[in-house]
mmCIF file of C-alpha atoms in Angstrom:
data_model
loop_
_atom_site.group_PDB
_atom_site.id
_atom_site.type_symbol
_atom_site.label_atom_id
_atom_site.label_comp_id
_atom_site.label_asym_id
_atom_site.label_seq_id
_atom_site.Cartn_x
_atom_site.Cartn_y
_atom_site.Cartn_z
ATOM 1 C CA MET A 12 46.899 60.499 -69.118
ATOM 2 C CA LYS A 13 46.726 56.750 -68.621
ATOM 3 C CA CYS A 14 48.991 54.270 -70.368
ATOM 4 C CA SER A 15 47.411 51.253 -71.951
ATOM 5 C CA ASN A 16 49.416 49.089 -69.524
ATOM 6 C CA ASP A 17 47.734 50.896 -66.621
ATOM 7 C CA VAL A 18 44.309 50.244 -68.103
ATOM 8 C CA ASP A 19 45.158 46.581 -68.703
ATOM 9 C CA LEU A 20 46.371 46.246 -65.120
ATOM 10 C CA VAL A 21 43.156 47.776 -63.758
ATOM 11 C CA HIS A 22 41.095 45.389 -65.893
ATOM 12 C CA GLU A 23 43.091 42.423 -64.564
ATOM 13 C CA ILE A 24 42.549 43.584 -60.973
ATOM 14 C CA GLU A 25 38.824 44.008 -61.624
ATOM 15 C CA ALA A 26 38.655 40.480 -63.046
ATOM 16 C CA VAL A 27 40.393 39.036 -59.982
ATOM 17 C CA ILE A 28 38.215 40.858 -57.437
ATOM 18 C CA GLY A 29 35.051 40.369 -59.473
ATOM 19 C CA LYS A 30 33.870 43.969 -59.534
ATOM 20 C CA GLN A 31 34.493 47.187 -61.399
ATOM 21 C CA LEU A 32 36.611 49.818 -59.657
ATOM 22 C CA GLU A 33 35.272 53.345 -59.346
ATOM 23 C CA GLY A 34 37.109 56.396 -60.615
ATOM 24 C CA PHE A 35 39.164 58.409 -58.129
ATOM 25 C CA GLU A 36 39.274 62.158 -58.563
ATOM 26 C CA CYS A 37 42.307 64.084 -57.360
ATOM 27 C CA LYS A 38 43.949 67.415 -57.960
ATOM 28 C CA GLU A 39 47.056 67.311 -60.137
ATOM 29 C CA LYS A 40 48.748 69.951 -57.963
ATOM 30 C CA ASP A 41 48.371 67.770 -54.844
ATOM 31 C CA VAL A 42 49.670 64.682 -56.638
ATOM 32 C CA LEU A 43 52.714 66.532 -57.988
ATOM 33 C CA SER A 44 53.440 67.941 -54.547
ATOM 34 C CA ASP A 45 53.273 64.498 -52.954
ATOM 35 C CA ILE A 46 55.370 62.814 -55.632
ATOM 36 C CA THR A 47 58.021 65.514 -55.285
ATOM 37 C CA ARG A 48 58.260 64.720 -51.563
ATOM 38 C CA VAL A 49 58.490 60.996 -52.309
ATOM 39 C CA TYR A 50 61.305 61.454 -54.851
ATOM 40 C CA LYS A 51 63.194 63.722 -52.468
ATOM 41 C CA ALA A 52 62.921 61.165 -49.648
ATOM 42 C CA ARG A 53 64.051 58.438 -52.046
ATOM 43 C CA ARG A 54 67.137 60.454 -53.051
ATOM 44 C CA VAL A 55 68.012 61.094 -49.397
ATOM 45 C CA ALA A 56 67.588 57.404 -48.511
ATOM 46 C CA THR A 57 69.768 56.363 -51.451
ATOM 47 C CA MET A 58 72.506 58.801 -50.451
ATOM 48 C CA LYS A 59 72.397 57.614 -46.824
ATOM 49 C CA SER A 60 72.578 53.964 -47.840
ATOM 50 C CA MET A 61 75.554 54.698 -50.095
ATOM 51 C CA ASP A 62 77.265 56.567 -47.239
ATOM 52 C CA ASN A 63 76.681 53.573 -44.949
ATOM 53 C CA GLY A 64 78.199 51.142 -47.466
ATOM 54 C CA PHE A 65 74.920 49.388 -48.214
ATOM 55 C CA GLU A 66 75.786 48.810 -51.867
ATOM 56 C CA GLU A 67 78.997 46.950 -51.051
ATOM 57 C CA LYS A 68 77.261 44.873 -48.365
ATOM 58 C CA ALA A 69 74.470 43.958 -50.797
ATOM 59 C CA LYS A 70 77.023 42.838 -53.403
ATOM 60 C CA GLU A 71 78.790 40.674 -50.814
ATOM 61 C CA ARG A 72 75.484 39.084 -49.704
ATOM 62 C CA LYS A 73 74.593 38.313 -53.314
ATOM 63 C CA LYS A 74 78.012 36.797 -53.938
ATOM 64 C CA GLN A 75 77.675 34.626 -50.817
ATOM 65 C CA LYS A 76 74.142 33.557 -51.782
ATOM 66 C CA LEU A 77 75.262 32.522 -55.270
ATOM 67 C CA LYS A 78 78.172 30.570 -53.774
ATOM 68 C CA THR A 79 75.852 28.755 -51.369
ATOM 69 C CA LEU A 80 73.351 27.930 -54.107
ATOM 70 C CA ALA A 81 76.145 26.655 -56.353
ATOM 71 C CA GLU A 82 77.478 24.440 -53.560
ATOM 72 C CA LYS A 83 74.013 22.951 -53.049
ATOM 73 C CA GLY A 84 73.542 22.465 -56.795
ATOM 74 C CA LEU A 85 70.558 24.809 -56.868
ATOM 75 C CA LEU A 86 72.051 27.467 -59.077
ATOM 76 C CA LYS A 87 70.537 27.618 -62.534
ATOM 77 C CA LYS A 88 73.019 28.275 -65.281
ATOM 78 C CA LYS A 89 72.342 31.314 -67.434
ATOM 79 C CA ARG A 90 71.341 30.541 -70.971
ATOM 80 C CA LYS A 91 72.981 32.399 -73.774
ATOM 81 C CA ARG A 92 70.472 34.331 -75.805
ATOM 82 C CA SER A 93 70.504 33.834 -79.511
ATOM 83 C CA VAL A 94 70.698 36.961 -81.593
ATOM 84 C CA ASN A 95 68.067 37.143 -84.319
#
């Protein structure tokens, strides 16, 4: 089942490339098998990165980047959203 966003995206791609894309037939069982492997690999990679301290390193890099941008005057201030 396609979402309307998916259909809109395909139409936008077709407009950019100037031709209509052809349908692609596939077996649901094969797709589900592949996506299960992808999600498993993603979980393993996330666990390994957490074990290696990636999350903390990423937070430190972001903090340093924001500090550098602020020092150079390139940091845009966040706007407060008005509540309707």
